[in-house]
PDB file of C-alpha atoms and ligand atoms in Angstrom:
ATOM      1  CA  UNK A 735      71.047  78.822  87.464  1.00 30.00           C
ATOM      2  CA  UNK A 736      74.312  77.310  88.588  1.00 30.00           C
ATOM      3  CA  UNK A 737      74.145  73.766  87.247  1.00 29.00           C
ATOM      4  CA  UNK A 738      77.624  72.464  86.594  1.00 33.00           C
ATOM      5  CA  UNK A 739      77.426  70.251  83.503  1.00 33.00           C
ATOM      6  CA  UNK A 740      80.682  68.503  84.254  1.00 37.00           C
ATOM      7  CA  UNK A 741      79.767  66.973  87.571  1.00 38.00           C
ATOM      8  CA  UNK A 742      76.890  64.616  88.103  1.00 48.00           C
ATOM      9  CA  UNK A 743      77.796  64.046  91.739  1.00 49.00           C
ATOM     10  CA  UNK A 744      77.748  67.350  93.489  1.00 51.00           C
ATOM     11  CA  UNK A 745      77.601  68.466  97.059  1.00 49.00           C
ATOM     12  CA  UNK A 746      74.246  69.930  97.957  1.00 58.00           C
ATOM     13  CA  UNK A 747      73.689  73.634  98.369  1.00 71.00           C
ATOM     14  CA  UNK A 748      72.370  75.146 101.591  1.00 71.00           C
ATOM     15  CA  UNK A 749      69.296  77.275 102.150  1.00 68.00           C
ATOM     16  CA  UNK A 750      69.315  80.708 103.849  1.00 64.00           C
ATOM     17  CA  UNK A 751      69.331  79.051 107.297  1.00 66.00           C
ATOM     18  CA  UNK A 752      72.360  76.949 106.358  1.00 66.00           C
ATOM     19  CA  UNK A 753      70.402  73.670 106.092  1.00 72.00           C
ATOM     20  CA  UNK A 754      71.508  71.234 103.376  1.00 91.00           C
ATOM     21  CA  UNK A 755      69.307  71.628 100.318  1.00 96.00           C
ATOM     22  CA  UNK A 756      69.075  69.171  97.417  1.00 98.00           C
ATOM     23  CA  UNK A 757      69.955  70.732  94.077  1.00 98.00           C
ATOM     24  CA  UNK A 758      67.846  68.256  92.171  1.00 98.00           C
ATOM     25  CA  UNK A 759      64.641  66.658  93.457  1.00 98.00           C
ATOM     26  CA  UNK A 760      62.779  64.043  91.406  1.00 98.00           C
ATOM     27  CA  UNK A 761      59.145  63.119  92.030  1.00 98.00           C
ATOM     28  CA  UNK A 762      57.188  59.942  91.434  1.00 98.00           C
ATOM     29  CA  UNK A 763      53.726  61.436  91.717  1.00 98.00           C
ATOM     30  CA  UNK A 764      51.813  58.329  92.763  1.00 98.00           C
ATOM     31  CA  UNK A 765      48.332  57.811  94.154  1.00 98.00           C
ATOM     32  CA  UNK A 766      46.098  59.959  91.954  1.00 97.00           C
ATOM     33  CA  UNK A 767      43.780  57.052  91.159  1.00 97.00           C
ATOM     34  CA  UNK A 768      43.458  55.960  94.788  1.00 98.00           C
ATOM     35  CA  UNK A 769      42.810  59.544  95.879  1.00 98.00           C
ATOM     36  CA  UNK A 770      39.868  59.735  93.494  1.00 98.00           C
ATOM     37  CA  UNK A 771      38.525  56.239  94.208  1.00 98.00           C
ATOM     38  CA  UNK A 772      38.523  56.953  97.960  1.00 98.00           C
ATOM     39  CA  UNK A 773      36.177  59.871  97.222  1.00 98.00           C
ATOM     40  CA  UNK A 774      33.921  57.967  94.858  1.00 98.00           C
ATOM     41  CA  UNK A 775      35.270  60.024  91.940  1.00 98.00           C
ATOM     42  CA  UNK A 776      36.588  58.891  88.550  1.00 96.00           C
ATOM     43  CA  UNK A 777      40.363  58.304  88.444  1.00 95.00           C
ATOM     44  CA  UNK A 778      40.709  61.235  86.059  1.00 95.00           C
ATOM     45  CA  UNK A 779      39.657  63.607  88.852  1.00 97.00           C
ATOM     46  CA  UNK A 780      42.681  62.366  90.792  1.00 97.00           C
ATOM     47  CA  UNK A 781      44.931  63.341  87.892  1.00 95.00           C
ATOM     48  CA  UNK A 782      43.281  66.759  87.685  1.00 96.00           C
ATOM     49  CA  UNK A 783      43.959  67.332  91.398  1.00 98.00           C
ATOM     50  CA  UNK A 784      47.434  65.903  90.864  1.00 98.00           C
ATOM     51  CA  UNK A 785      48.158  68.718  88.471  1.00 97.00           C
ATOM     52  CA  UNK A 786      47.170  71.210  91.181  1.00 97.00           C
ATOM     53  CA  UNK A 787      49.653  69.549  93.555  1.00 98.00           C
ATOM     54  CA  UNK A 788      52.313  69.760  90.855  1.00 97.00           C
ATOM     55  CA  UNK A 789      51.748  73.503  90.457  1.00 97.00           C
ATOM     56  CA  UNK A 790      52.284  73.948  94.208  1.00 98.00           C
ATOM     57  CA  UNK A 791      55.472  71.890  94.084  1.00 98.00           C
ATOM     58  CA  UNK A 792      56.929  73.876  91.162  1.00 98.00           C
ATOM     59  CA  UNK A 793      56.237  77.204  92.898  1.00 97.00           C
ATOM     60  CA  UNK A 794      57.676  75.958  96.176  1.00 98.00           C
ATOM     61  CA  UNK A 795      60.803  74.517  94.570  1.00 98.00           C
ATOM     62  CA  UNK A 796      61.525  77.905  93.006  1.00 96.00           C
ATOM     63  CA  UNK A 797      60.883  79.661  96.309  1.00 96.00           C
ATOM     64  CA  UNK A 798      63.228  77.508  98.385  1.00 96.00           C
ATOM     65  CA  UNK A 799      66.007  77.676  95.775  1.00 96.00           C
ATOM     66  CA  UNK A 800      66.142  74.184  94.286  1.00 98.00           C
ATOM     67  CA  UNK A 801      67.892  74.116  90.881  1.00 98.00           C
ATOM     68  CA  UNK A 802      66.161  71.206  89.173  1.00 98.00           C
ATOM     69  CA  UNK A 803      62.994  69.186  89.645  1.00 98.00           C
ATOM     70  CA  UNK A 804      62.113  66.152  87.575  1.00 98.00           C
ATOM     71  CA  UNK A 805      58.561  64.822  87.444  1.00 98.00           C
ATOM     72  CA  UNK A 806      57.506  61.381  86.252  1.00 97.00           C
ATOM     73  CA  UNK A 807      54.457  62.538  84.316  1.00 95.00           C
ATOM     74  CA  UNK A 808      53.895  59.577  81.997  1.00 94.00           C
ATOM     75  CA  UNK A 809      55.922  56.402  81.807  1.00 94.00           C
ATOM     76  CA  UNK A 810      56.503  54.332  78.695  1.00 92.00           C
ATOM     77  CA  UNK A 811      54.425  51.651  80.460  1.00 93.00           C
ATOM     78  CA  UNK A 812      51.464  53.978  81.111  1.00 94.00           C
ATOM     79  CA  UNK A 813      50.219  53.467  77.521  1.00 94.00           C
ATOM     80  CA  UNK A 814      48.758  50.166  78.745  1.00 96.00           C
ATOM     81  CA  UNK A 815      46.173  52.021  80.873  1.00 95.00           C
ATOM     82  CA  UNK A 816      42.569  52.210  79.642  1.00 94.00           C
ATOM     83  CA  UNK A 817      42.360  54.334  76.507  1.00 95.00           C
ATOM     84  CA  UNK A 818      40.088  56.907  78.159  1.00 94.00           C
ATOM     85  CA  UNK A 819      42.618  57.478  80.977  1.00 94.00           C
ATOM     86  CA  UNK A 820      45.545  57.784  78.542  1.00 94.00           C
ATOM     87  CA  UNK A 821      43.587  60.245  76.487  1.00 93.00           C
ATOM     88  CA  UNK A 822      42.691  62.253  79.615  1.00 94.00           C
ATOM     89  CA  UNK A 823      46.377  62.378  80.640  1.00 93.00           C
ATOM     90  CA  UNK A 824      47.342  63.598  77.149  1.00 93.00           C
ATOM     91  CA  UNK A 825      44.673  66.290  77.432  1.00 92.00           C
ATOM     92  CA  UNK A 826      45.990  67.260  80.860  1.00 93.00           C
ATOM     93  CA  UNK A 827      49.515  67.611  79.485  1.00 93.00           C
ATOM     94  CA  UNK A 828      48.143  69.733  76.641  1.00 92.00           C
ATOM     95  CA  UNK A 829      46.250  71.944  79.097  1.00 91.00           C
ATOM     96  CA  UNK A 830      49.294  72.189  81.365  1.00 92.00           C
ATOM     97  CA  UNK A 831      51.465  73.439  78.507  1.00 92.00           C
ATOM     98  CA  UNK A 832      48.768  75.718  77.065  1.00 89.00           C
ATOM     99  CA  UNK A 833      47.701  77.265  80.387  1.00 93.00           C
ATOM    100  CA  UNK A 834      50.908  77.288  82.392  1.00 96.00           C
ATOM    101  CA  UNK A 835      53.643  77.778  79.806  1.00 97.00           C
ATOM    102  CA  UNK A 836      53.552  81.578  79.680  1.00 95.00           C
ATOM    103  CA  UNK A 837      53.476  81.792  83.489  1.00 96.00           C
ATOM    104  CA  UNK A 838      56.389  79.355  83.795  1.00 97.00           C
ATOM    105  CA  UNK A 839      58.310  81.337  81.169  1.00 98.00           C
ATOM    106  CA  UNK A 840      57.687  84.590  83.060  1.00 97.00           C
ATOM    107  CA  UNK A 841      58.952  82.884  86.216  1.00 96.00           C
ATOM    108  CA  UNK A 842      62.199  82.103  84.309  1.00 97.00           C
ATOM    109  CA  UNK A 843      61.566  78.335  84.454  1.00 98.00           C
ATOM    110  CA  UNK A 844      63.448  76.258  81.887  1.00 98.00           C
ATOM    111  CA  UNK A 845      61.572  73.200  80.645  1.00 98.00           C
ATOM    112  CA  UNK A 846      63.254  70.051  79.424  1.00 98.00           C
ATOM    113  CA  UNK A 847      61.488  66.903  78.300  1.00 97.00           C
ATOM    114  CA  UNK A 848      63.059  63.485  78.743  1.00 97.00           C
ATOM    115  CA  UNK A 849      61.812  60.164  77.347  1.00 97.00           C
ATOM    116  CA  UNK A 850      61.432  58.482  73.986  1.00 95.00           C
ATOM    117  CA  UNK A 851      60.294  60.759  71.175  1.00 91.00           C
ATOM    118  CA  UNK A 852      59.913  58.118  68.501  1.00 87.00           C
ATOM    119  CA  UNK A 853      56.271  57.167  67.751  1.00 81.00           C
ATOM    120  CA  UNK A 854      54.846  60.130  69.671  1.00 88.00           C
ATOM    121  CA  UNK A 855      51.807  61.755  68.125  1.00 91.00           C
ATOM    122  CA  UNK A 856      52.918  64.834  66.106  1.00 93.00           C
ATOM    123  CA  UNK A 857      50.581  67.151  68.059  1.00 92.00           C
ATOM    124  CA  UNK A 858      52.144  66.127  71.389  1.00 92.00           C
ATOM    125  CA  UNK A 859      55.668  66.356  69.945  1.00 93.00           C
ATOM    126  CA  UNK A 860      54.970  69.887  68.723  1.00 94.00           C
ATOM    127  CA  UNK A 861      53.662  70.907  72.141  1.00 93.00           C
ATOM    128  CA  UNK A 862      56.698  69.533  73.961  1.00 94.00           C
ATOM    129  CA  UNK A 863      59.058  71.208  71.523  1.00 95.00           C
ATOM    130  CA  UNK A 864      57.236  74.515  71.919  1.00 95.00           C
ATOM    131  CA  UNK A 865      57.675  74.369  75.712  1.00 97.00           C
ATOM    132  CA  UNK A 866      61.388  73.594  75.387  1.00 97.00           C
ATOM    133  CA  UNK A 867      62.022  76.182  72.670  1.00 97.00           C
ATOM    134  CA  UNK A 868      60.258  79.033  74.465  1.00 97.00           C
ATOM    135  CA  UNK A 869      62.083  78.472  77.749  1.00 98.00           C
ATOM    136  CA  UNK A 870      65.478  77.310  76.409  1.00 97.00           C
ATOM    137  CA  UNK A 871      67.383  80.405  77.514  1.00 98.00           C
ATOM    138  CA  UNK A 872      65.753  80.769  80.922  1.00 98.00           C
ATOM    139  CA  UNK A 873      68.067  80.592  83.899  1.00 97.00           C
ATOM    140  CA  UNK A 874      65.774  79.827  86.834  1.00 97.00           C
ATOM    141  CA  UNK A 875      64.362  76.527  88.073  1.00 98.00           C
ATOM    142  CA  UNK A 876      64.817  73.715  85.562  1.00 98.00           C
ATOM    143  CA  UNK A 877      61.645  71.634  85.224  1.00 98.00           C
ATOM    144  CA  UNK A 878      62.393  68.247  83.704  1.00 98.00           C
ATOM    145  CA  UNK A 879      59.264  66.469  82.503  1.00 97.00           C
ATOM    146  CA  UNK A 880      59.679  62.722  82.073  1.00 97.00           C
ATOM    147  CA  UNK A 881      57.143  61.879  79.390  1.00 95.00           C
ATOM    148  CA  UNK A 882      56.920  58.536  77.601  1.00 94.00           C
ATOM    149  CA  UNK A 883      59.893  57.832  79.819  1.00 96.00           C
ATOM    150  CA  UNK A 884      61.410  54.513  80.840  1.00 97.00           C
ATOM    151  CA  UNK A 885      64.906  54.344  82.299  1.00 98.00           C
ATOM    152  CA  UNK A 886      65.833  51.057  80.625  1.00 98.00           C
ATOM    153  CA  UNK A 887      64.802  52.495  77.281  1.00 97.00           C
ATOM    154  CA  UNK A 888      66.853  55.634  77.984  1.00 98.00           C
ATOM    155  CA  UNK A 889      69.943  53.567  78.885  1.00 98.00           C
ATOM    156  CA  UNK A 890      69.456  51.352  75.822  1.00 98.00           C
ATOM    157  CA  UNK A 891      69.228  54.359  73.521  1.00 97.00           C
ATOM    158  CA  UNK A 892      72.425  55.751  75.076  1.00 98.00           C
ATOM    159  CA  UNK A 893      74.203  52.392  74.701  1.00 98.00           C
ATOM    160  CA  UNK A 894      73.112  52.200  71.063  1.00 98.00           C
ATOM    161  CA  UNK A 895      74.432  55.724  70.404  1.00 98.00           C
ATOM    162  CA  UNK A 896      77.817  54.728  71.861  1.00 98.00           C
ATOM    163  CA  UNK A 897      77.855  51.436  69.948  1.00 98.00           C
ATOM    164  CA  UNK A 898      77.201  53.416  66.770  1.00 98.00           C
ATOM    165  CA  UNK A 899      80.180  55.673  67.536  1.00 98.00           C
ATOM    166  CA  UNK A 900      82.390  52.604  67.986  1.00 97.00           C
ATOM    167  CA  UNK A 901      81.035  51.083  64.756  1.00 97.00           C
ATOM    168  CA  UNK A 902      81.762  54.369  62.944  1.00 98.00           C
ATOM    169  CA  UNK A 903      85.313  54.357  64.286  1.00 97.00           C
ATOM    170  CA  UNK A 904      84.765  57.643  66.176  1.00 95.00           C
ATOM    171  CA  UNK A 905      85.107  55.874  69.542  1.00 96.00           C
ATOM    172  CA  UNK A 906      87.265  53.033  70.813  1.00 97.00           C
ATOM    173  CA  UNK A 907      85.567  50.525  73.161  1.00 96.00           C
ATOM    174  CA  UNK A 908      87.618  51.928  76.060  1.00 97.00           C
ATOM    175  CA  UNK A 909      86.095  55.350  75.400  1.00 96.00           C
ATOM    176  CA  UNK A 910      82.803  53.923  76.647  1.00 97.00           C
ATOM    177  CA  UNK A 911      83.081  55.354  80.143  1.00 98.00           C
ATOM    178  CA  UNK A 912      80.542  56.404  82.767  1.00 97.00           C
ATOM    179  CA  UNK A 913      80.873  60.004  81.615  1.00 97.00           C
ATOM    180  CA  UNK A 914      80.402  59.019  77.971  1.00 98.00           C
ATOM    181  CA  UNK A 915      77.242  57.071  78.794  1.00 98.00           C
ATOM    182  CA  UNK A 916      75.894  59.855  81.041  1.00 98.00           C
ATOM    183  CA  UNK A 917      76.501  62.230  78.165  1.00 98.00           C
ATOM    184  CA  UNK A 918      74.207  60.213  75.894  1.00 98.00           C
ATOM    185  CA  UNK A 919      71.318  60.026  78.377  1.00 98.00           C
ATOM    186  CA  UNK A 920      68.328  62.342  78.028  1.00 98.00           C
ATOM    187  CA  UNK A 921      69.495  63.991  81.266  1.00 98.00           C
ATOM    188  CA  UNK A 922      72.945  64.831  79.867  1.00 98.00           C
ATOM    189  CA  UNK A 923      74.393  67.884  81.597  1.00 97.00           C
ATOM    190  CA  UNK A 924      71.992  67.763  84.551  1.00 98.00           C
ATOM    191  CA  UNK A 925      73.167  66.947  88.056  1.00 98.00           C
ATOM    192  CA  UNK A 926      71.953  63.548  89.273  1.00 98.00           C
ATOM    193  CA  UNK A 927      68.927  63.733  91.580  1.00 98.00           C
ATOM    194  CA  UNK A 928      69.967  64.228  95.201  1.00 98.00           C
ATOM    195  CA  UNK A 929      66.532  63.295  96.437  1.00 98.00           C
ATOM    196  CA  UNK A 930      63.781  61.144  94.947  1.00 98.00           C
ATOM    197  CA  UNK A 931      60.343  61.482  96.506  1.00 98.00           C
ATOM    198  CA  UNK A 932      57.597  58.930  95.944  1.00 98.00           C
ATOM    199  CA  UNK A 933      54.145  59.412  97.381  1.00 98.00           C
ATOM    200  CA  UNK A 934      51.357  56.941  98.207  1.00 98.00           C
ATOM    201  CA  UNK A 935      53.348  54.502 100.326  1.00 98.00           C
ATOM    202  CA  UNK A 936      54.803  52.546  97.374  1.00 97.00           C
ATOM    203  CA  UNK A 937      58.529  51.935  97.692  1.00 98.00           C
ATOM    204  CA  UNK A 938      59.998  51.258  94.277  1.00 97.00           C
ATOM    205  CA  UNK A 939      61.613  53.123  91.387  1.00 98.00           C
ATOM    206  CA  UNK A 940      59.332  51.855  88.620  1.00 97.00           C
ATOM    207  CA  UNK A 941      61.909  52.267  85.835  1.00 98.00           C
ATOM    208  CA  UNK A 942      62.598  55.924  86.764  1.00 98.00           C
ATOM    209  CA  UNK A 943      66.124  57.403  86.494  1.00 98.00           C
ATOM    210  CA  UNK A 944      67.807  54.047  87.166  1.00 98.00           C
ATOM    211  CA  UNK A 945      71.283  55.239  86.130  1.00 98.00           C
ATOM    212  CA  UNK A 946      71.010  58.701  87.686  1.00 98.00           C
ATOM    213  CA  UNK A 947      69.686  57.399  91.030  1.00 98.00           C
ATOM    214  CA  UNK A 948      72.919  55.566  91.917  1.00 97.00           C
ATOM    215  CA  UNK A 949      73.560  57.843  94.917  1.00 96.00           C
ATOM    216  CA  UNK A 950      70.178  59.487  95.387  1.00 98.00           C
ATOM    217  CA  UNK A 951      68.489  59.650  98.746  1.00 97.00           C
ATOM    218  CA  UNK A 952      64.958  58.238  98.769  1.00 98.00           C
ATOM    219  CA  UNK A 953      61.974  59.643 100.589  1.00 98.00           C
ATOM    220  CA  UNK A 954      58.711  57.743 100.690  1.00 98.00           C
ATOM    221  CA  UNK A 955      55.569  59.144 102.222  1.00 98.00           C
ATOM    222  CA  UNK A 956      52.056  57.804 102.633  1.00 98.00           C
ATOM    223  CA  UNK A 957      50.309  60.904 101.294  1.00 98.00           C
ATOM    224  CA  UNK A 958      48.581  60.403  97.975  1.00 98.00           C
ATOM    225  CA  UNK A 959      49.998  62.772  95.338  1.00 98.00           C
ATOM    226  CA  UNK A 960      46.987  65.175  95.173  1.00 98.00           C
ATOM    227  CA  UNK A 961      47.471  65.767  98.933  1.00 98.00           C
ATOM    228  CA  UNK A 962      51.190  66.517  98.600  1.00 98.00           C
ATOM    229  CA  UNK A 963      51.672  70.205  99.410  1.00 98.00           C
ATOM    230  CA  UNK A 964      54.279  72.738 100.524  1.00 98.00           C
ATOM    231  CA  UNK A 965      54.329  71.400 104.107  1.00 98.00           C
ATOM    232  CA  UNK A 966      54.879  67.836 102.863  1.00 98.00           C
ATOM    233  CA  UNK A 967      57.659  69.077 100.564  1.00 98.00           C
ATOM    234  CA  UNK A 968      59.324  70.923 103.468  1.00 98.00           C
ATOM    235  CA  UNK A 969      59.137  67.756 105.560  1.00 98.00           C
ATOM    236  CA  UNK A 970      60.936  65.811 102.816  1.00 98.00           C
ATOM    237  CA  UNK A 971      63.572  68.551 102.554  1.00 98.00           C
ATOM    238  CA  UNK A 972      64.099  68.502 106.341  1.00 97.00           C
ATOM    239  CA  UNK A 973      64.531  64.746 106.202  1.00 97.00           C
ATOM    240  CA  UNK A 974      67.086  65.110 103.386  1.00 97.00           C
ATOM    241  CA  UNK A 975      68.937  67.761 105.424  1.00 96.00           C
ATOM    242  CA  UNK A 976      69.434  65.223 108.210  1.00 93.00           C
ATOM    243  CA  UNK A 977      70.807  62.476 105.939  1.00 92.00           C
ATOM    244  CA  UNK A 978      74.507  61.718 105.713  1.00 85.00           C
ATOM    245  CA  UNK A 979      75.641  61.000 102.150  1.00 79.00           C
ATOM    246  CA  UNK A 980      78.767  58.924 101.833  1.00 76.00           C
ATOM    247  CA  UNK A 981      78.916  57.972  98.125  1.00 78.00           C
ATOM    248  CA  UNK A 982      80.401  54.606  99.059  1.00 78.00           C
ATOM    249  CA  UNK A 983      82.941  56.138 101.430  1.00 79.00           C
ATOM    250  CA  UNK A 984      82.923  56.111 105.214  1.00 71.00           C
ATOM    251  CA  UNK A 985      81.345  58.509 107.661  1.00 70.00           C
ATOM    252  CA  UNK A 986      83.437  61.553 108.589  1.00 64.00           C
ATOM    253  CA  UNK A 987      82.423  60.688 112.174  1.00 62.00           C
ATOM    254  CA  UNK A 988      84.422  57.439 112.039  1.00 58.00           C
ATOM    255  CA  UNK A 989      87.769  59.231 111.573  1.00 52.00           C
TER     256      UNK A 989
HETATM  257  C1  FPP B1423      50.296  58.019  89.181  1.00 97.15           C
HETATM  258  O1  FPP B1423      49.101  57.857  89.893  1.00 97.15           O
HETATM  259  C2  FPP B1423      50.230  59.215  88.352  1.00 97.15           C
HETATM  260  C3  FPP B1423      50.331  59.255  86.997  1.00 97.15           C
HETATM  261  C4  FPP B1423      50.526  58.060  86.149  1.00 97.15           C
HETATM  262  C5  FPP B1423      50.211  60.511  86.264  1.00 97.15           C
HETATM  263  C6  FPP B1423      50.833  61.707  86.923  1.00 97.15           C
HETATM  264  C7  FPP B1423      50.214  62.890  86.368  1.00 97.15           C
HETATM  265  C8  FPP B1423      49.918  64.007  87.050  1.00 97.15           C
HETATM  266  C9  FPP B1423      50.244  64.245  88.469  1.00 97.15           C
HETATM  267  C10 FPP B1423      49.208  65.058  86.308  1.00 97.15           C
HETATM  268  C11 FPP B1423      50.004  66.266  85.994  1.00 97.15           C
HETATM  269  C12 FPP B1423      51.136  66.144  85.102  1.00 97.15           C
HETATM  270  C13 FPP B1423      51.215  66.501  83.787  1.00 97.15           C
HETATM  271  C14 FPP B1423      52.374  67.274  83.313  1.00 97.15           C
HETATM  272  C15 FPP B1423      50.218  66.131  82.806  1.00 97.15           C
HETATM  273  P1  FPP B1423      48.227  56.554  89.619  1.00 97.15           P
HETATM  274  O2  FPP B1423      47.239  56.886  88.575  1.00 97.15           O
HETATM  275  O3  FPP B1423      49.129  55.407  89.295  1.00 97.15           O
HETATM  276  O4  FPP B1423      47.531  56.354  90.995  1.00 97.15           O
HETATM  277  P2  FPP B1423      47.138  54.956  91.678  1.00 97.15           P
HETATM  278  O5  FPP B1423      48.421  54.211  91.920  1.00 97.15           O
HETATM  279  O6  FPP B1423      46.452  55.387  92.937  1.00 97.15           O
HETATM  280  O7  FPP B1423      46.232  54.257  90.717  1.00 97.15           O
END
């Protein structure tokens, strides 16, 4: 995979038809609970179907030639959900790793986990580490799983790491640059997301990739996550292809 670690802002690639393709797409997979409630089912059934939608998205991303996808699978705030739902989500993550890991590895997918590791249950930590270790040298699609993730927490941890370097005399305050901070984030070395997709009609970032989203394009759709499929993904990619990204500059058309 051709991810350039030195540049967080990169021009997008193109697909075989020459259309602009995002290199990195991030997903806020929202609406599982509503999907289930609308069908008179327990919320957990929405999460189960959500995992099916995720499998479709991973396969499709690989097929169309996207380099990186990031999924918001469990936020640091999600622990406040009812215990039974949290426990179901942990079980789903366990099943996802146990059932899908070998298939993902065969498909050359590289898994990376972002989010706070401190205070995680040892069983979950072991599982996450196993997924990363097995796929570390793969060179295909990079699947970034945001688990126990909160962007403010990620930025704070990075700021603390830099402050420690200054305190240790390894860094001068003026060495605290954008690149230095990016390098301390959990996403260090990854390109910033070109496109962030949120389903279910909600239009907010919910503490997801706050630093990395500085120049991301946003795509919101009304579909609930379990209904998000290849066609919906293609529609988002088409919409991205039609966007003009200026990174704070002016349109080429105005010259
Ligand atoms: C948001 O929907 C979704 C989540 C908090 C969990 C996302 C999890 C999956 C899609 C399952 C697969 C992923 C892994 C790796 C385990 P919501 O529950 O907030 O829906 P609502 O807003 O309708 O209540």
